[in-house]
Coordinates of C-alpha atoms in Angstrom, one line a residue:
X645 CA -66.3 57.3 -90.0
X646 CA -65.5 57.6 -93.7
X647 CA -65.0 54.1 -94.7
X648 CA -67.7 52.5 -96.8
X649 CA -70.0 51.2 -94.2
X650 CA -70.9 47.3 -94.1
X651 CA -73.9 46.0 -97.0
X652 CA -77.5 47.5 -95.1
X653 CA -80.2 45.9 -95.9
X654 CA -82.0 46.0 -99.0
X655 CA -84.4 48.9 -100.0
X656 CA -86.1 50.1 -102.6
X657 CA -84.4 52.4 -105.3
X658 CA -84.2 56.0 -106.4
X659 CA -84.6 57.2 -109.8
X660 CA -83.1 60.3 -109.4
X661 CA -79.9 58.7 -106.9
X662 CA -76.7 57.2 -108.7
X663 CA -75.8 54.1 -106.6
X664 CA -72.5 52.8 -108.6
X665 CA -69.3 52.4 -106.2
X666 CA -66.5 55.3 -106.7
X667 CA -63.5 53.1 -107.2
X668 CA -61.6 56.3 -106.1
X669 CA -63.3 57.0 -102.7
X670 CA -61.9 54.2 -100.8
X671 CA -58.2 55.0 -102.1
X672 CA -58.8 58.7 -101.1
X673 CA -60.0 57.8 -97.9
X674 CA -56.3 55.3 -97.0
X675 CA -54.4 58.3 -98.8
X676 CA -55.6 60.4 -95.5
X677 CA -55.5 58.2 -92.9
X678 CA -52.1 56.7 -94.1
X679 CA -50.8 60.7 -93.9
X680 CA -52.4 61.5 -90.5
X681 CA -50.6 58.0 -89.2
X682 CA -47.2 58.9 -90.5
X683 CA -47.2 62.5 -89.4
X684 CA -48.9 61.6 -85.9
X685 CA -47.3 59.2 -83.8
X686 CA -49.9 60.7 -81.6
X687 CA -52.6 58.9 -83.5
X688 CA -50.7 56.0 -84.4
X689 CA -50.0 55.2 -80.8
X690 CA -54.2 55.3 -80.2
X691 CA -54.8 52.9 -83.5
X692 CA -52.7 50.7 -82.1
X693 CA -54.1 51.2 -78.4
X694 CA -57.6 50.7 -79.3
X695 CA -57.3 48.0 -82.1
X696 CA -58.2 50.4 -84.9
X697 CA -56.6 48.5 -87.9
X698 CA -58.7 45.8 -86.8
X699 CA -62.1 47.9 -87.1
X700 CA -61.0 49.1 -90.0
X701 CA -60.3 45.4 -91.1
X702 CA -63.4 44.3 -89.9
X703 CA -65.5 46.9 -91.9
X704 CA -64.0 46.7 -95.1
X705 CA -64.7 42.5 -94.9
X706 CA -68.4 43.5 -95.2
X707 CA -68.2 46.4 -97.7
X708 CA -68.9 45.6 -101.4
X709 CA -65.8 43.7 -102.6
X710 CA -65.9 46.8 -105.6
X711 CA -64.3 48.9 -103.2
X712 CA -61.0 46.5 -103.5
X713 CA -59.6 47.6 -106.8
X714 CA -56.6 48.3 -108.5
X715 CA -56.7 51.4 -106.8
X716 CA -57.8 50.7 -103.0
X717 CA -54.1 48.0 -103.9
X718 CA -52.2 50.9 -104.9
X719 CA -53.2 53.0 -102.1
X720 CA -51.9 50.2 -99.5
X721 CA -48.8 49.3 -101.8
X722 CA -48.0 53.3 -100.8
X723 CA -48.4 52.4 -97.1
X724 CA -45.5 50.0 -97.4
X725 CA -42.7 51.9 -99.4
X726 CA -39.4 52.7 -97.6
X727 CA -39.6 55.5 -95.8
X728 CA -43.0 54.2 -94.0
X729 CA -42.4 53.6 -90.2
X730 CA -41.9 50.1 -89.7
X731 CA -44.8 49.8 -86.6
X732 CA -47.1 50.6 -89.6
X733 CA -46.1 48.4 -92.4
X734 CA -46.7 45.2 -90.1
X735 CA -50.0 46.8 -89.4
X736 CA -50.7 47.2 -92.8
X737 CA -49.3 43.7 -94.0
X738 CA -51.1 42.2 -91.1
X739 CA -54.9 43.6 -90.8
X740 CA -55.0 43.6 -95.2
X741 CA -52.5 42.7 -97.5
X742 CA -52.6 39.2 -96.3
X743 CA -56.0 39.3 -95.0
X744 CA -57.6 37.7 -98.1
X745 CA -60.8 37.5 -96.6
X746 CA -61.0 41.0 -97.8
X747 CA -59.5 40.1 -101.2
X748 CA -61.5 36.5 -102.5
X749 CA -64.8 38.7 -104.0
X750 CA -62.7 41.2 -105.4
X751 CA -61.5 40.7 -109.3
X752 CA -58.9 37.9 -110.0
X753 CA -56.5 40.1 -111.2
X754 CA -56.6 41.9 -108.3
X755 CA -55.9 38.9 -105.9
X756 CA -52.9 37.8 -108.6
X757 CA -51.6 41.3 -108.2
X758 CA -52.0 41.1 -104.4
X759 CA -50.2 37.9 -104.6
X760 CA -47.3 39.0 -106.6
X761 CA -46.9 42.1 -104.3
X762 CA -46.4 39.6 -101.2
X763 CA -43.9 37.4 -102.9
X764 CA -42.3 40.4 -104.1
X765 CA -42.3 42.3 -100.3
X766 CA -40.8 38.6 -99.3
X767 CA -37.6 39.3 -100.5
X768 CA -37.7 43.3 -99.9
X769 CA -39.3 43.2 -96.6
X770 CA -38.3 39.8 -95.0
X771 CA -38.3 41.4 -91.7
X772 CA -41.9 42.7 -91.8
X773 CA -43.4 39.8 -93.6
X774 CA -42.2 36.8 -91.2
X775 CA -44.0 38.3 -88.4
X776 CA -47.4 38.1 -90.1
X777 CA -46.8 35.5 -92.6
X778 CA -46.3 32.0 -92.3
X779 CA -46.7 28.6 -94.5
X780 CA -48.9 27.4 -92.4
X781 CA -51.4 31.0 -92.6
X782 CA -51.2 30.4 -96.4
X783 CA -52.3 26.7 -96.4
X784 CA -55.8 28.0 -94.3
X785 CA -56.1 30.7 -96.5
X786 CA -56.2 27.9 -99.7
X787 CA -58.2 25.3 -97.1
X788 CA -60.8 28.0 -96.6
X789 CA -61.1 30.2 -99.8
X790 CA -59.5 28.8 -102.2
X791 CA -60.3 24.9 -102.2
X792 CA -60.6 23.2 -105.5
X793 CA -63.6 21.2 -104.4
X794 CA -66.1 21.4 -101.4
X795 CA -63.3 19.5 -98.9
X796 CA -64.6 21.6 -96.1
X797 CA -67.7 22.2 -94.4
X798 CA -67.8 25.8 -93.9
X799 CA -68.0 27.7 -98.0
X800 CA -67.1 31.2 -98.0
X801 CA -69.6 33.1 -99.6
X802 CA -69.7 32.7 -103.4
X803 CA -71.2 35.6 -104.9
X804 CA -72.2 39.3 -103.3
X805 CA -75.1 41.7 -104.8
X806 CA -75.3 45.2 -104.8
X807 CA -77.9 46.1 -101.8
X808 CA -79.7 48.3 -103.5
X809 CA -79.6 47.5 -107.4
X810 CA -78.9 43.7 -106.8
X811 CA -76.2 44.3 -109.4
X812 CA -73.5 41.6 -109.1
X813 CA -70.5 43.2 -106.9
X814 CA -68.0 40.3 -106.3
X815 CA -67.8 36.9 -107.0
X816 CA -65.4 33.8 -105.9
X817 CA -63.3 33.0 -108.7
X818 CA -64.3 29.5 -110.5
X819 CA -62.4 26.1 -111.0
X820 CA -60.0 27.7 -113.5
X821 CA -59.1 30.8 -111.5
X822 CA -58.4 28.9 -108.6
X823 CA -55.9 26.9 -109.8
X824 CA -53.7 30.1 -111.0
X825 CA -54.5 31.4 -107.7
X826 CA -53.5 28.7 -105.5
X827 CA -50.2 27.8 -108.1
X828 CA -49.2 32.1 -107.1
X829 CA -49.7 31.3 -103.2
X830 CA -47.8 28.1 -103.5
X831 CA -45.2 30.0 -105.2
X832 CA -44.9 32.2 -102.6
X833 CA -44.7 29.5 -100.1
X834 CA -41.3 28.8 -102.3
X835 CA -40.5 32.0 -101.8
X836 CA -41.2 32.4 -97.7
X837 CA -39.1 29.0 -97.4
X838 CA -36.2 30.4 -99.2
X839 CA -35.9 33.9 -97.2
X840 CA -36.1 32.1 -94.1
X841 CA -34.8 28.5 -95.0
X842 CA -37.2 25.4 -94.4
X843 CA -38.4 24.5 -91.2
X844 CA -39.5 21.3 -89.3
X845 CA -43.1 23.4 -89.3
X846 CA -43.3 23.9 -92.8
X847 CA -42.5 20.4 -93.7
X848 CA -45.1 19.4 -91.1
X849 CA -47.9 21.7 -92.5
X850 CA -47.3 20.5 -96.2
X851 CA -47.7 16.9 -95.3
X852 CA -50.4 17.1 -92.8
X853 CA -52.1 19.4 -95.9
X854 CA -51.6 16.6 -98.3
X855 CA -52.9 13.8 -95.6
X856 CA -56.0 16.2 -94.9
X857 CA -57.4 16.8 -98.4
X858 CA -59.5 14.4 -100.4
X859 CA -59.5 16.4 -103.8
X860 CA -57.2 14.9 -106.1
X861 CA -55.8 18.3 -107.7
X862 CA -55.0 19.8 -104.7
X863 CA -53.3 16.9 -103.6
X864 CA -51.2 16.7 -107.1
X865 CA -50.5 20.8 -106.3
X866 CA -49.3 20.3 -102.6
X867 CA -47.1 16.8 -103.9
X868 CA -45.6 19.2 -106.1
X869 CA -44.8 22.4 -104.2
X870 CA -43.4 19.3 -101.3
X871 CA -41.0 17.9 -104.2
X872 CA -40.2 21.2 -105.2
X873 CA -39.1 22.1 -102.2
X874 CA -37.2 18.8 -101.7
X875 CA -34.8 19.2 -104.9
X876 CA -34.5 23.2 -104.1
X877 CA -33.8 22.6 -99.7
X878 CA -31.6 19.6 -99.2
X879 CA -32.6 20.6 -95.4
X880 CA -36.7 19.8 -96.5
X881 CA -35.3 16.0 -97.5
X882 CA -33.6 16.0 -93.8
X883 CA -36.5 17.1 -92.1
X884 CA -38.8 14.9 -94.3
X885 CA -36.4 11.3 -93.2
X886 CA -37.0 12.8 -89.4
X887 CA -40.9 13.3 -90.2
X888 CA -43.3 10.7 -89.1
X889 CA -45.2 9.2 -91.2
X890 CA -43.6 10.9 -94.5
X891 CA -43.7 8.0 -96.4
X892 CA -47.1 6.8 -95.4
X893 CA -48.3 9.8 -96.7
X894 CA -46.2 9.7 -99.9
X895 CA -47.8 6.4 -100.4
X896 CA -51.7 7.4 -99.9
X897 CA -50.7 9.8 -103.3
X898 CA -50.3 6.6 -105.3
X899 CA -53.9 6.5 -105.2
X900 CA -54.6 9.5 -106.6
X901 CA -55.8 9.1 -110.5
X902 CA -53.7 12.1 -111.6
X903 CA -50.8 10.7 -112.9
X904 CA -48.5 13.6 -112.7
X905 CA -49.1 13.7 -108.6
X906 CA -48.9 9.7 -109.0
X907 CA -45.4 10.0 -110.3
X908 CA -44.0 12.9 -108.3
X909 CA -44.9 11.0 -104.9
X910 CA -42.5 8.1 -106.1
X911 CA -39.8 10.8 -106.8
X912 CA -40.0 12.3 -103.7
X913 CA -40.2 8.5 -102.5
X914 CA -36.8 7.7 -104.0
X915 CA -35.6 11.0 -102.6
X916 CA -36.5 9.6 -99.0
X917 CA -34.9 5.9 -99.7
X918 CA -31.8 7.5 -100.6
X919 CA -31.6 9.5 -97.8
X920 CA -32.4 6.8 -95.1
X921 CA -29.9 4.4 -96.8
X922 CA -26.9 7.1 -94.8
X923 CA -28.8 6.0 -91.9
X924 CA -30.4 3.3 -91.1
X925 CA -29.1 -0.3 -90.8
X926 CA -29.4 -2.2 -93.8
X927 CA -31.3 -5.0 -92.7
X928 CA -33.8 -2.9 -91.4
X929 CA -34.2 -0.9 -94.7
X930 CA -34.4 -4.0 -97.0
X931 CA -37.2 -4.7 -94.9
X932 CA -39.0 -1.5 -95.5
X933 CA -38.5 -1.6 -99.0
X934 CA -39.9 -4.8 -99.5
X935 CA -43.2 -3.7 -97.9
X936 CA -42.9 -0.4 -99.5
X937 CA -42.4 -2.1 -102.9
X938 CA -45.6 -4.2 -101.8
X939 CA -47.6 -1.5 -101.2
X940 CA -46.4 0.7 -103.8
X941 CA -47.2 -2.2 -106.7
X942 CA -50.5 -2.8 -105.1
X943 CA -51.2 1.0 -104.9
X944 CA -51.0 1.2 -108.7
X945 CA -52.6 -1.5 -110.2
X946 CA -55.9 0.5 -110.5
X947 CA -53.4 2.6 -113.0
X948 CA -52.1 2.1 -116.7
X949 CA -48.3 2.8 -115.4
X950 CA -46.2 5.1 -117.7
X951 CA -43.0 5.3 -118.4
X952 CA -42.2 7.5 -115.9
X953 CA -43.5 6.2 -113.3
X954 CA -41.9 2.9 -114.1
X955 CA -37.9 4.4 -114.6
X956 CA -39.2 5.9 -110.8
X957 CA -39.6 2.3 -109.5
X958 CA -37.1 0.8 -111.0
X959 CA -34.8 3.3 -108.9
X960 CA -36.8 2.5 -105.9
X961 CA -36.0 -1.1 -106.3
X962 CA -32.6 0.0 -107.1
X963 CA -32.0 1.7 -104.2
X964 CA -30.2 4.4 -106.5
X965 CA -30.8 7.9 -108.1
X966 CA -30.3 8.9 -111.3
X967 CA -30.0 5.4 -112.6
X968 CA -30.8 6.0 -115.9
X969 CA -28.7 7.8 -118.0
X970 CA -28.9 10.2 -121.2
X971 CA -32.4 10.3 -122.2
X972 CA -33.4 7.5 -120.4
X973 CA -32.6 4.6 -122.6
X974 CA -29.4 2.9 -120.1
X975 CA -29.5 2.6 -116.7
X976 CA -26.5 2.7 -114.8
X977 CA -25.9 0.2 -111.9
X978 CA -23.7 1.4 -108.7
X979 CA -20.6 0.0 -108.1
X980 CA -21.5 -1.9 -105.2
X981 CA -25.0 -3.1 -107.0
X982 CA -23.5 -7.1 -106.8
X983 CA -23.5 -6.9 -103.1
X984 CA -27.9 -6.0 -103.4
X985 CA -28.5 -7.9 -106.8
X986 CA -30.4 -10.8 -104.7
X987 CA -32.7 -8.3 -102.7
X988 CA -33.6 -6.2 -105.4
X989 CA -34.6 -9.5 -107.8
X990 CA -36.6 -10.1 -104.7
X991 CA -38.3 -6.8 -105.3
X992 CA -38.7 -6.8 -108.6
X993 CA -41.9 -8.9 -108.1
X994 CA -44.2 -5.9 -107.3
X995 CA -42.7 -4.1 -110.4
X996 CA -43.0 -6.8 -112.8
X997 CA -46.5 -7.6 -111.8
X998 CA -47.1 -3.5 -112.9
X999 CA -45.7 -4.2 -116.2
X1000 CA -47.4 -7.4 -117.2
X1001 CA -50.9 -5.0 -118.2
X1002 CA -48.2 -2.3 -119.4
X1003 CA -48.1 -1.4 -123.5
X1004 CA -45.9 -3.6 -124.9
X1005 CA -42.5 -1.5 -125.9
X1006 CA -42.7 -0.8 -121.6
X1007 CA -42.7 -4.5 -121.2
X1008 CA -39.9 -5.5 -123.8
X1009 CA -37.9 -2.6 -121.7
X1010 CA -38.5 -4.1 -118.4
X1011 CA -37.1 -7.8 -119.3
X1012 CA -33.9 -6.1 -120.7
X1013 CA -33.4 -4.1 -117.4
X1014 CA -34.4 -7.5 -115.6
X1015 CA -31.4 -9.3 -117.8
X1016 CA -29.1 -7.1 -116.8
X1017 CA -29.9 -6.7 -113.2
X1018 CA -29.3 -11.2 -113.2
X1019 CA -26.4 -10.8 -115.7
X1020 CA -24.5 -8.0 -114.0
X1021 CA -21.2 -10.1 -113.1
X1022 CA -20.1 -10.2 -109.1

């Protein structure tokens, strides 16, 4: 076997032995097996039969993350050009492209170019990718490797030594890192949900994401990707209405003391009200907005509220998007607002007890939106 064997133990060095990692010899190494695969069926056939992408898998998760270069990425980008039998691109995709246990020691450029290359080979090889790829396998890879804070129970390991010189040989990226990683890997969730168009699944496994996790930048990350995916997939804002517990969840963000998540949750919040007023009865939805708009005031007390978050509101009580107009100075009323004025004075309470600790040119603002919702004639 010429793959770099798994760490041994520790022993004591040699003055006269050079024990630095060849960055080239694991790249020579594919560059022979990836020829002797695609001239031998033969021997493809027996990988396959005896699960030898897997070994192979297996022992480069326990070599020294040094190995997994800029070269070793090359040398599998070549494994996946046209031309490549299609029975060995999945291989390779599956057992180590997005395998990132392999990847999470090796150097963060590496993992942003290993990234890239997957949300690039979404587009080119849709076919190859959706077999081994799904939203849901990206959301464990973040919940297991690349958490912003200690959610989880089981840590990967954070840093890996040399056996032999105890030299550092890979490390888990820090705080700062993370955050471009996991903003690439929720890009390519974008980019998954486009090639194949939104499913019930994927709406499912970002909520239950943003239910699950109790770190507050994560949960402004996933709020984010979910409203991005909203305003891109009008099929994300049906599958969200049919969703169970959507809003509940949407709601449980309003405690979050980031304000941007804070502010996208009543977005997508708005979004969702919309939607449900083509469908449910109105009685019924008055109802849940008044306890929404109950919950939702009560949610942000613990909060200065901004601007933004207040015009968001405002169209909640509304029960209208894009009320204001221009740069955000008028609001527009629907045509048929005279028919609702009474139930949304009713539930403007919530919102006016917001503003009463709000600066005061956010206060002057919400009176004159107040006199014109009681002024605007039948």
């Amino acid at each position: 076997m010429a793959l770099p064997l798994p760490l041994p133990p520790p022993r004591p060095t040699a003055a006269h032995i050079d024990y630095s990692v060849d960055p080239l010899l694991l790249p020579t190494i594919l560059h022979v097996l990836g020829s002797v695969l695609t001239t031998s069926p033969a021997l493809f056939d027996q990988m396959l039969s005896f699960r030898g992408f897997a070994v192979v898998a297996y022992l480069l998760e326990h070599c020294l993350p040094t190995h997994l270069g800029h070269e070793t990425l090359s040398a599998f980008e070549e494994l996946i050009q046209p031309g490549i039998p299609d029975a060995l691109v999945t291989q390779v995709f599956s057992h180590f492209l997005v395998n990132f246990r392999l990847w999470y020691l090796s150097p963060v450029q590496v993992q942003r170019r290993l990234i890239a290359l997957l949300e690039q080979q979404a587009e080119l090889q849709a076919s190859c990718i959706q077999h081994v790829l799904t939203v849901q396998d990206l959301f464990d890879v973040v919940r297991l490797l690349y958490y912003h804070e200690a959610d989880y129970g089981a840590s990967p390991v954070a840093v890996v030594h040399h056996p032999v010189t105890h030299e550092v040989a890979g490390t888990r990226p820090n705080k700062d890192e993370l955050v471009l990683l996991r903003k690439q890997i929720f890009s390519l969730v974008k980019s998954l949900v486009s090639v194949r168009g939104p499913s019930a699944n994927d709406v499912r496994a970002v909520l239950a994401f943003l239910d699950e996790t109790e770190c507050s930048v994560l949960k402004c990350e996933l709020v984010t990707l979910l409203h991005d995916l909203a305003t891109a997939h009008v099929a994300v804002v049906a599958q969200l209405t049919a969703t169970a517990h959507a809003e509940e969840t949407l709601l449980l963000v309003l405690h979050t003391p980031i304000a941007e998540a804070r502010l996208q949750a009543l977005q997508l919040l708005s979004i969702l009200i919309h939607s449900h007023m083509a469908t449910a009865p109105h009685t019924i939805l008055a109802d849940c907005l008044s306890l929404w708009c109950n919950y939702i005031g009560h949610a942000l007390k613990a909060f200065p509220l901004t601007f933004a978050e207040y015009r968001s509101l405002f169209e909640i009580v509304l029960q209208q998007q894009n009320a204001f107009t221009g740069d955000g100075e008028d609001v527009r009323l629907d045509i048929d607002f005279a028919t609702k004025r009474f139930e949304v004075v009713e539930m403007l309470g919530p919102l006016l007890a917001l503003v009463t600790t709000a600066p005061l040119d956010l206060r002057l603002r919400a009176l004159q939106d107040l006199r014109l919702c009681l002024s605007n004639p039948e």
